[in-house]
mmCIF file with all atom_site columns, C-alpha atoms in Angstrom:
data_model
loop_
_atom_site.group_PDB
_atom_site.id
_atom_site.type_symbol
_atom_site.label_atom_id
_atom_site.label_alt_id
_atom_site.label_comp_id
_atom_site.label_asym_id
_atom_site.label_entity_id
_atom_site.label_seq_id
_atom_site.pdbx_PDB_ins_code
_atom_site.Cartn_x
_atom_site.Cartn_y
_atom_site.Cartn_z
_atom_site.occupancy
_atom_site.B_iso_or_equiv
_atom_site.pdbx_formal_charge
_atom_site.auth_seq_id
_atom_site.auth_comp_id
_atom_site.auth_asym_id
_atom_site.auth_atom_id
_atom_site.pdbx_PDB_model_num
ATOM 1   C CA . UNK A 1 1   ? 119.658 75.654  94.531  1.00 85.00 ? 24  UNK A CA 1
ATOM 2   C CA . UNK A 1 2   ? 118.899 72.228  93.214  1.00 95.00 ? 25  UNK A CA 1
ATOM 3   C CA . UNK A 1 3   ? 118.431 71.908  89.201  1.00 95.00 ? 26  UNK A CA 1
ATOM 4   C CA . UNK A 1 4   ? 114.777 70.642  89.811  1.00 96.00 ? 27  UNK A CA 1
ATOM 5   C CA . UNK A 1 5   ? 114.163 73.486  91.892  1.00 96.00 ? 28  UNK A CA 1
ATOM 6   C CA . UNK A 1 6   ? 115.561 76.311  89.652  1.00 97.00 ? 29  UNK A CA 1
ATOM 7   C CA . UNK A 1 7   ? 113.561 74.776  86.780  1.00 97.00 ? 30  UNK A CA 1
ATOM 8   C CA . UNK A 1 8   ? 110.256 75.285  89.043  1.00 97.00 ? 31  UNK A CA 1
ATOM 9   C CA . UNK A 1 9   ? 111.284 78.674  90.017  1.00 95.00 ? 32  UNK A CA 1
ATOM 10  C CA . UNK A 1 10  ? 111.815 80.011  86.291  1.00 97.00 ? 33  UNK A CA 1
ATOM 11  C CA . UNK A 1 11  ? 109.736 77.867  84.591  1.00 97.00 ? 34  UNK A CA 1
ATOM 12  C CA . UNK A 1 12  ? 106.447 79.322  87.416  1.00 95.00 ? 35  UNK A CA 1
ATOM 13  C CA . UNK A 1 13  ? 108.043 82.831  86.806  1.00 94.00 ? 36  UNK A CA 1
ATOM 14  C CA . UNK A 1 14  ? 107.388 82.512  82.729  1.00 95.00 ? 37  UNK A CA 1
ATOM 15  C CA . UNK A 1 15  ? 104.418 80.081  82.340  1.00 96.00 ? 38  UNK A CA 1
ATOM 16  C CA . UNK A 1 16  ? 101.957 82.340  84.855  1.00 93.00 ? 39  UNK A CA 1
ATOM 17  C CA . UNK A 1 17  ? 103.131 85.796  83.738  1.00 91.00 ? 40  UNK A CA 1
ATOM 18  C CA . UNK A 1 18  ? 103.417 84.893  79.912  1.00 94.00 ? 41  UNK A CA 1
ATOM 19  C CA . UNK A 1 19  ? 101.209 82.083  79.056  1.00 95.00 ? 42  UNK A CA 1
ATOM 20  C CA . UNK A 1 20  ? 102.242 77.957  78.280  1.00 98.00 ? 43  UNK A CA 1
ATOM 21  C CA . UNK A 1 21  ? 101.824 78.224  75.237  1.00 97.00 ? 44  UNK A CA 1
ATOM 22  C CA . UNK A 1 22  ? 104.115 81.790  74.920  1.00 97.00 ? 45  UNK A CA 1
ATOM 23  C CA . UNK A 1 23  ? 106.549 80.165  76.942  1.00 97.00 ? 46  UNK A CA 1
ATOM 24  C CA . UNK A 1 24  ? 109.869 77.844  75.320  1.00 98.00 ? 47  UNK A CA 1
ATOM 25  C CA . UNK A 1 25  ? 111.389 74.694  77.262  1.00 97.00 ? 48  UNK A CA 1
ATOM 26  C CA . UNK A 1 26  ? 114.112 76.429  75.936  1.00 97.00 ? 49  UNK A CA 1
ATOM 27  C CA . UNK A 1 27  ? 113.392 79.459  77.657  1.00 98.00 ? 50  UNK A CA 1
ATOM 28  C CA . UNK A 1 28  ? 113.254 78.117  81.001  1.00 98.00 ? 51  UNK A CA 1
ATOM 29  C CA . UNK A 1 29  ? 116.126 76.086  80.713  1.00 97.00 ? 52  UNK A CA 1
ATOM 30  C CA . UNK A 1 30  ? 118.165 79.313  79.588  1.00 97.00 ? 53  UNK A CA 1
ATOM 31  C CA . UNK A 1 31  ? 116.827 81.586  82.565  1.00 97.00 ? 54  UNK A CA 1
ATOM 32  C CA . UNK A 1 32  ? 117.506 78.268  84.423  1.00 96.00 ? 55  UNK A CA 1
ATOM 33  C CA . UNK A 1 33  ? 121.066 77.857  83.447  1.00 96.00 ? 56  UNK A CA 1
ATOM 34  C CA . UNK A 1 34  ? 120.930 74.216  82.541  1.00 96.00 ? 57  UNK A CA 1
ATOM 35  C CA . UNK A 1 35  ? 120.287 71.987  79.212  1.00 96.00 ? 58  UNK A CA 1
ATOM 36  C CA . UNK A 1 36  ? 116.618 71.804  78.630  1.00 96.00 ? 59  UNK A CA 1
ATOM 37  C CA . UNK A 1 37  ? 117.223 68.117  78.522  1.00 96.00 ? 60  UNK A CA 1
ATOM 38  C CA . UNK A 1 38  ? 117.147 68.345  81.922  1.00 96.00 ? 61  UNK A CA 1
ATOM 39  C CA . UNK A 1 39  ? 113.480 68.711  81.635  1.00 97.00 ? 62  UNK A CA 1
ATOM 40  C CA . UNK A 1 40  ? 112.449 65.828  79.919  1.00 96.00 ? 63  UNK A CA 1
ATOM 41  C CA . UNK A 1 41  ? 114.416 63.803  83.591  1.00 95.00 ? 64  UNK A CA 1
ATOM 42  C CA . UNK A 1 42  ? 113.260 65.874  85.783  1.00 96.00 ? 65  UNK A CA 1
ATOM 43  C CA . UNK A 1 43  ? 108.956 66.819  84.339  1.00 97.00 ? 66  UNK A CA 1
ATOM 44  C CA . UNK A 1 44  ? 108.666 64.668  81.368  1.00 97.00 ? 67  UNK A CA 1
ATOM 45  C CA . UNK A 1 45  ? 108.318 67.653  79.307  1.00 97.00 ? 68  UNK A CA 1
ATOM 46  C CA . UNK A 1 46  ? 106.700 70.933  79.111  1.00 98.00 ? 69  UNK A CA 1
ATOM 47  C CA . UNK A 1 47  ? 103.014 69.850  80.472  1.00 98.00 ? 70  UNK A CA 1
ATOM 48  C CA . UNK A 1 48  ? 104.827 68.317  83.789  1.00 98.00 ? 71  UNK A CA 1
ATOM 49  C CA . UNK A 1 49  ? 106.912 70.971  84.538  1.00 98.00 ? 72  UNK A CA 1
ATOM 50  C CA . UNK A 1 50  ? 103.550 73.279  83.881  1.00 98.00 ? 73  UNK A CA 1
ATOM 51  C CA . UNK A 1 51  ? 101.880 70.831  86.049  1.00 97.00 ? 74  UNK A CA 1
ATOM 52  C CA . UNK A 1 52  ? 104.505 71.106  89.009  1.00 97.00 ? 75  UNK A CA 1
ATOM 53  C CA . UNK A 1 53  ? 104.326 74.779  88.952  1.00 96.00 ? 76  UNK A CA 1
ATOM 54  C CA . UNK A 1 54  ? 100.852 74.530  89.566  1.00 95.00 ? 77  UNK A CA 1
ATOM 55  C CA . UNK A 1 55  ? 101.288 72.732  92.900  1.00 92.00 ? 78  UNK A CA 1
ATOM 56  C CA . UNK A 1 56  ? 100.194 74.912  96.050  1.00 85.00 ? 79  UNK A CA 1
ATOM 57  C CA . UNK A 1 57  ? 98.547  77.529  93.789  1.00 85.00 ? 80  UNK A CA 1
ATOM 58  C CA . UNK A 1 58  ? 95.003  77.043  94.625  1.00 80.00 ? 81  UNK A CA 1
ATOM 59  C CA . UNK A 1 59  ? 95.600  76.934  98.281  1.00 76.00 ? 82  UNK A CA 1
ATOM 60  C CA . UNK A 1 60  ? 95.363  80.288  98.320  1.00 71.00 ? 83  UNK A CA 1
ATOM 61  C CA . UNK A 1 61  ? 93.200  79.783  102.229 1.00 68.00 ? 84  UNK A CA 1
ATOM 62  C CA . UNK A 1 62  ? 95.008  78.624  104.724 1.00 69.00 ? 85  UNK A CA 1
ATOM 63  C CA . UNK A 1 63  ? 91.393  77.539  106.333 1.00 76.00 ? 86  UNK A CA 1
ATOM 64  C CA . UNK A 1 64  ? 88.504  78.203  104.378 1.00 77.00 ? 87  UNK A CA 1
ATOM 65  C CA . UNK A 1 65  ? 86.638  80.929  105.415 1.00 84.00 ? 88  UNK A CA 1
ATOM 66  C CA . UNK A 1 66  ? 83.400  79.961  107.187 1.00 87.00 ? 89  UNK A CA 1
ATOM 67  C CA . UNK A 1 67  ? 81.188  83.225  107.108 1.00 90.00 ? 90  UNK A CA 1
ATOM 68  C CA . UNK A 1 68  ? 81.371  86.457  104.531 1.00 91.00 ? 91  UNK A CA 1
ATOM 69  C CA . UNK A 1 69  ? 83.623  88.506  106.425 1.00 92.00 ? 92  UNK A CA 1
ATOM 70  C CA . UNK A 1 70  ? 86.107  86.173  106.633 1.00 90.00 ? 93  UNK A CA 1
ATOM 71  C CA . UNK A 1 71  ? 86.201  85.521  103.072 1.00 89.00 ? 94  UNK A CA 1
ATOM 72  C CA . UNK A 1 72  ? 85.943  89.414  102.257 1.00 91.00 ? 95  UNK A CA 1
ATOM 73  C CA . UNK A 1 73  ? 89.351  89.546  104.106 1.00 89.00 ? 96  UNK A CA 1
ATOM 74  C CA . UNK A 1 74  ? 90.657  86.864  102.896 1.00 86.00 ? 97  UNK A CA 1
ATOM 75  C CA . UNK A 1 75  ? 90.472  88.188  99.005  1.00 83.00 ? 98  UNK A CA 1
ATOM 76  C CA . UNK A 1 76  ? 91.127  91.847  100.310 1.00 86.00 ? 99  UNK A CA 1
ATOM 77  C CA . UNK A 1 77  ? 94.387  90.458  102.120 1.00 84.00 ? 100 UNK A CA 1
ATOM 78  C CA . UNK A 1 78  ? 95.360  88.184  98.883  1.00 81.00 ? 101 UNK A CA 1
ATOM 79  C CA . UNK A 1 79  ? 94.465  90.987  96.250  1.00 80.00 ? 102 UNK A CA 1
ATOM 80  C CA . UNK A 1 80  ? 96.490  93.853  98.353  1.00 81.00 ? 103 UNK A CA 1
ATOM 81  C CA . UNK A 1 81  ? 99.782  91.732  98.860  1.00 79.00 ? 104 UNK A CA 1
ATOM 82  C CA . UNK A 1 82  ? 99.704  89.664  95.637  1.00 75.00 ? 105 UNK A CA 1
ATOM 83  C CA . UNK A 1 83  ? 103.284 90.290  93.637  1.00 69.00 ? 106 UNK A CA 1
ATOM 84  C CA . UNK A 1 84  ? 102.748 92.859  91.146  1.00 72.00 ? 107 UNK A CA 1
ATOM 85  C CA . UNK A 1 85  ? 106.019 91.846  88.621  1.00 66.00 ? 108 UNK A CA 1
ATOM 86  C CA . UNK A 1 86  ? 106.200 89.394  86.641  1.00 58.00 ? 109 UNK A CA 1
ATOM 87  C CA . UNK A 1 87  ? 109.690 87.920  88.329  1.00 71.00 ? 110 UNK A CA 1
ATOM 88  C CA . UNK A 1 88  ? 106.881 86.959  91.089  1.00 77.00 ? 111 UNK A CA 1
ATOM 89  C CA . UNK A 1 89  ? 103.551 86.582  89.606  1.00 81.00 ? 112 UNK A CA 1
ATOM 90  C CA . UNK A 1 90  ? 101.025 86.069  91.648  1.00 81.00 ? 113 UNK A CA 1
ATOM 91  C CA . UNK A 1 91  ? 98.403  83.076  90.936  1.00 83.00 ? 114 UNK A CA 1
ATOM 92  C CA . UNK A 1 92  ? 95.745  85.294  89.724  1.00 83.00 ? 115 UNK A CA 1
ATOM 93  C CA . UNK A 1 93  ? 98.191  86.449  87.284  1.00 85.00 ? 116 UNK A CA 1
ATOM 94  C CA . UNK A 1 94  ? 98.782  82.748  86.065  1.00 91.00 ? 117 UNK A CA 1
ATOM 95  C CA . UNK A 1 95  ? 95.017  81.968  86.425  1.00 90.00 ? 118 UNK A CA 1
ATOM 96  C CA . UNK A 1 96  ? 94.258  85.029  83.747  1.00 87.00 ? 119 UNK A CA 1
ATOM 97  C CA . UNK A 1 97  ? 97.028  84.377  81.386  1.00 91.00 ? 120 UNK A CA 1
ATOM 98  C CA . UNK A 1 98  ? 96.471  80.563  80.618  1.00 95.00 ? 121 UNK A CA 1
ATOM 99  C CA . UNK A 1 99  ? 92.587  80.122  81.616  1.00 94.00 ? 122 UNK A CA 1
ATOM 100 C CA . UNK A 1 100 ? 91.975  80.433  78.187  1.00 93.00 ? 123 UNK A CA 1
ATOM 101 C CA . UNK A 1 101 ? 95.252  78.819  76.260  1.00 96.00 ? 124 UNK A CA 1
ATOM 102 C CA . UNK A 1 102 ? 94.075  75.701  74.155  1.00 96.00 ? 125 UNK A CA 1
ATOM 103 C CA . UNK A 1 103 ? 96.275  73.659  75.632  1.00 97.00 ? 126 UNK A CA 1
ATOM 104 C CA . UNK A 1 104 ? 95.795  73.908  79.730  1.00 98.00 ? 127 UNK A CA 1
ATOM 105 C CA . UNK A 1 105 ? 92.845  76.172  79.693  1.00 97.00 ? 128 UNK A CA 1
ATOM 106 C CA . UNK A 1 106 ? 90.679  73.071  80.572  1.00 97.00 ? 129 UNK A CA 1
ATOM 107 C CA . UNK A 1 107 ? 93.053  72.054  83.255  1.00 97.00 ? 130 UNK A CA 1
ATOM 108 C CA . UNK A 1 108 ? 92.948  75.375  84.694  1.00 96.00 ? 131 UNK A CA 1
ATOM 109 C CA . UNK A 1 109 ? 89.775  75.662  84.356  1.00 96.00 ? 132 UNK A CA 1
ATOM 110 C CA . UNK A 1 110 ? 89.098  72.753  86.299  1.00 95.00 ? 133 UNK A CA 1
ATOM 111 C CA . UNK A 1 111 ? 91.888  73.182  88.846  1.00 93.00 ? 134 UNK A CA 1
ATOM 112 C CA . UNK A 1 112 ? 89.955  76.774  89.441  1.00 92.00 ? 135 UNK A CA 1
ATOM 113 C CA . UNK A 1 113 ? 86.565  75.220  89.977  1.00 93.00 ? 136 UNK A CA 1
ATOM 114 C CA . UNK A 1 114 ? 87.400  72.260  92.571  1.00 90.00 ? 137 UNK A CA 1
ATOM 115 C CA . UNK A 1 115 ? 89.853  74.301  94.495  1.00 85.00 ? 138 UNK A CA 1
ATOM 116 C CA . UNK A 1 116 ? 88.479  77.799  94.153  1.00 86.00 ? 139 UNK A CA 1
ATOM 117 C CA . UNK A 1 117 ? 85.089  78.031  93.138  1.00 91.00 ? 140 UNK A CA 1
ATOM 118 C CA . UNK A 1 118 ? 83.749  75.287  95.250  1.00 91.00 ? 141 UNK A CA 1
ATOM 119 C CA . UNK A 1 119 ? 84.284  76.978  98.133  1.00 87.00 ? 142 UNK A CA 1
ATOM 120 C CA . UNK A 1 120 ? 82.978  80.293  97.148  1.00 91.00 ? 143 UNK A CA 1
ATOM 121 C CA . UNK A 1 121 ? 79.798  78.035  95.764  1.00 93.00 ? 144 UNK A CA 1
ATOM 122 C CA . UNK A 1 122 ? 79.485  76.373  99.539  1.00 91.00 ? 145 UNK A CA 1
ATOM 123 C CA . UNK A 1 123 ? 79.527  79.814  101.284 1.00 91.00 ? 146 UNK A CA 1
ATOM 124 C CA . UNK A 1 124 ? 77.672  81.755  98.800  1.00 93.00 ? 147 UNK A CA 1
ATOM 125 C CA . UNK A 1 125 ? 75.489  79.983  96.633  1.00 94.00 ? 148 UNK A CA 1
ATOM 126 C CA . UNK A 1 126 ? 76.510  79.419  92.849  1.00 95.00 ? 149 UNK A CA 1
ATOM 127 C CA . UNK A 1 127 ? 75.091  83.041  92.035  1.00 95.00 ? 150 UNK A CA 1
ATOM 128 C CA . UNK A 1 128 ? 76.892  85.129  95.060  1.00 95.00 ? 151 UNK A CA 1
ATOM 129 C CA . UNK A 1 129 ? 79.811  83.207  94.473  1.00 94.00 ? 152 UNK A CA 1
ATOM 130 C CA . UNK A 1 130 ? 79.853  84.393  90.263  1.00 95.00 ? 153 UNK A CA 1
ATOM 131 C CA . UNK A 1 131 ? 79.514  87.985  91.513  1.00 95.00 ? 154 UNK A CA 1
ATOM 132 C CA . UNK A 1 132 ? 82.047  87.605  93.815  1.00 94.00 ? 155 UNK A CA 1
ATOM 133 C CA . UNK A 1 133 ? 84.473  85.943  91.264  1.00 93.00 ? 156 UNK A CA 1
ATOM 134 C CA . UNK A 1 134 ? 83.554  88.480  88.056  1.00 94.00 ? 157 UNK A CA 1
ATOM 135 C CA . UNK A 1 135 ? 84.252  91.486  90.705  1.00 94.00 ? 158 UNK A CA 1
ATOM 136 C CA . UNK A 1 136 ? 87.640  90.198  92.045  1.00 90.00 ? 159 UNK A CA 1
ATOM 137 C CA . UNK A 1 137 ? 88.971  89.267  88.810  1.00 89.00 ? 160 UNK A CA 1
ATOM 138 C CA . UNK A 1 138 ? 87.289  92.416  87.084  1.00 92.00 ? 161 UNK A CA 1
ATOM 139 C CA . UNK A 1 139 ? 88.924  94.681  89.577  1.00 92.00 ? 162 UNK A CA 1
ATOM 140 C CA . UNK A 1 140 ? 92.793  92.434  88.881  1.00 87.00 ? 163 UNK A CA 1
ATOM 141 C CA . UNK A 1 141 ? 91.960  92.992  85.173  1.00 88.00 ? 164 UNK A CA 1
ATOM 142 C CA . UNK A 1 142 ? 91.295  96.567  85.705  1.00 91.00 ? 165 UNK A CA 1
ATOM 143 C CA . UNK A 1 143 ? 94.126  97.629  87.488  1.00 88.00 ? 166 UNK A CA 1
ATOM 144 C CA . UNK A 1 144 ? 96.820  95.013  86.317  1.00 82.00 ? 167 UNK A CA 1
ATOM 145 C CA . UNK A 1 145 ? 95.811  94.982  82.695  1.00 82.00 ? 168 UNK A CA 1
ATOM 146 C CA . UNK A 1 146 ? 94.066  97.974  81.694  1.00 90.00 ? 169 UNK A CA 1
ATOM 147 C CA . UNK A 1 147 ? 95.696  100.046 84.478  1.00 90.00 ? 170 UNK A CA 1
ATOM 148 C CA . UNK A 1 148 ? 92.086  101.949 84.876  1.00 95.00 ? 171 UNK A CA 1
ATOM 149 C CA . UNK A 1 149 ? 92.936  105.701 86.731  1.00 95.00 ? 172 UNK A CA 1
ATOM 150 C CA . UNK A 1 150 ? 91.321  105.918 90.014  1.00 96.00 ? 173 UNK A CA 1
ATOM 151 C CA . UNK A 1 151 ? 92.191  102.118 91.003  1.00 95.00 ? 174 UNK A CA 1
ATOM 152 C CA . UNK A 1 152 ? 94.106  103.332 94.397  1.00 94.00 ? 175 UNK A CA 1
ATOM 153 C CA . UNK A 1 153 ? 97.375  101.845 94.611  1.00 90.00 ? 176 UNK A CA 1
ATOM 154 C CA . UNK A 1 154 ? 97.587  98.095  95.943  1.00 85.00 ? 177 UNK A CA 1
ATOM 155 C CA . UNK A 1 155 ? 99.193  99.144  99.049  1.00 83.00 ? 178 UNK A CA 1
ATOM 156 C CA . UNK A 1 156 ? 96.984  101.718 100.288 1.00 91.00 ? 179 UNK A CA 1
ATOM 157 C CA . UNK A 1 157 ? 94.377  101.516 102.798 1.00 93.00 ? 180 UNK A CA 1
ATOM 158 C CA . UNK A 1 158 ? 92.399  103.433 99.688  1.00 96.00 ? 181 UNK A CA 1
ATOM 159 C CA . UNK A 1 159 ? 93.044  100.227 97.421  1.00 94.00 ? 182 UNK A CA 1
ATOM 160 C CA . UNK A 1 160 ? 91.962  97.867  100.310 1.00 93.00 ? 183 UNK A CA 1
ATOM 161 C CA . UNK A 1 161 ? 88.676  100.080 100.585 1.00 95.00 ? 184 UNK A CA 1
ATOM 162 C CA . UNK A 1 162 ? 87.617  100.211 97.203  1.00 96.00 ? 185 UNK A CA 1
ATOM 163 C CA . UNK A 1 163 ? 88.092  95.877  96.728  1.00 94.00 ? 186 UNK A CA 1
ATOM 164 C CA . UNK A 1 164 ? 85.906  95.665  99.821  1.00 95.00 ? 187 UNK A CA 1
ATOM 165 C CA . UNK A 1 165 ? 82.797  98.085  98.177  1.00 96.00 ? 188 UNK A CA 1
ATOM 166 C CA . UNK A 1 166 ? 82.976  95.780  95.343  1.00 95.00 ? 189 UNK A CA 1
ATOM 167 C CA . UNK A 1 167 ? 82.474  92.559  96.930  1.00 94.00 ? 190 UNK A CA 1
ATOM 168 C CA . UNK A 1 168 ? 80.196  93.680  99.244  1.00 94.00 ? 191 UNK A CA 1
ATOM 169 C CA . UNK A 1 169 ? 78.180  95.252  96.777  1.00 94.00 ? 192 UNK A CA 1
ATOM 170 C CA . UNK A 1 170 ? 78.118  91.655  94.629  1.00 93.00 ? 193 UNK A CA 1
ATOM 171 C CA . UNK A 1 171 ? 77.276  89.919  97.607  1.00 93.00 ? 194 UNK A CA 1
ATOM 172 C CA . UNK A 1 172 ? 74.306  92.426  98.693  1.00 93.00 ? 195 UNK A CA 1
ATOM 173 C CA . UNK A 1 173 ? 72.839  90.587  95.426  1.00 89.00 ? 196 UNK A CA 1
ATOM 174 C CA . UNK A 1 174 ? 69.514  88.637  96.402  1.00 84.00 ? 197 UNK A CA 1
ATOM 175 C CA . UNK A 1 175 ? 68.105  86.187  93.254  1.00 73.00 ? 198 UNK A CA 1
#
């Protein structure tokens, strides 16, 4: 594996499950195994390499979904199979650990809302689509975080089941 791309690999691996601003240059480069001057040629320092990780991770549709079913599986899909350690965390993960760090919350922030929030906005209205993202992250927090008992485990059909009653009961909302 190329430096550049080990770099990525552990520095994405630290930054979303920790937090930037929890997370050493020198870390990376250790769990790397390179000099973390190696950074600096390859990122320009510890906001580019953040930045880099960050590539692909609000594509999380393929197509975006055109109608409220599709959507519902779409998050039901992405919330069931999203990695659940933090060698592989998932970009929900990364969006709930550094939404709110001082130094990339903004860019977060704003990376969430053009790439993510849009959409749901378009398909949903800007009401729907805050229901719809305070119930999927709620339900993340709840069972990730606060490991809440009778959240069925992520690969059950049970899991699946309870996700879907959730959205569909923020998007029965009418305003």
């Amino acid at each position: 594996m190329k430096t550049r791309d080990k770099l990525l690999l552990h520095a994405r691996r630290q930054f979303w499950a920790n937090g930037y601003s929890n997370v050493s240059l020198r870390q990376i480069a250790s769990a790397a195994g390179v000099d973390v001057a190696l950074i600096s040629r390859h990122f320009g320092g510890k906001l580019g390499l953040f930045e880099a990780t960050l590539d692909g991770a609000f594509s999380i549709f393929e197509t975006p979904p055109v109608n409220e079913t599709e959507l519902i599986d779409a998050f039901v899909r992405i919330f069931a199979e999203a990695p659940r350690t933090s060698t592989e965390p998932s970009a929900v993960t990364m969006l709930l650990t550094n939404s709110y760090d001082e130094e990339v919350g903004s860019l977060i922030r704003d990376l969430y809302d053009r790439h993510f929030q849009q959409t749901l906005r378009d398909l949903l209205g800007p009401e729907r689509a805050a229901l719809f993202a305070a119930v999927v992250f709620g339900f993340s927090v709840a069972e990730k975080s606060l490991r809440v008992d009778g959240i069925a485990p992520p690969s059950s059909v049970e899991y699946r089941r309870q996700l879907e009653h959730l959205i569909r009961a923020a998007l029965s909302f009418s305003g």
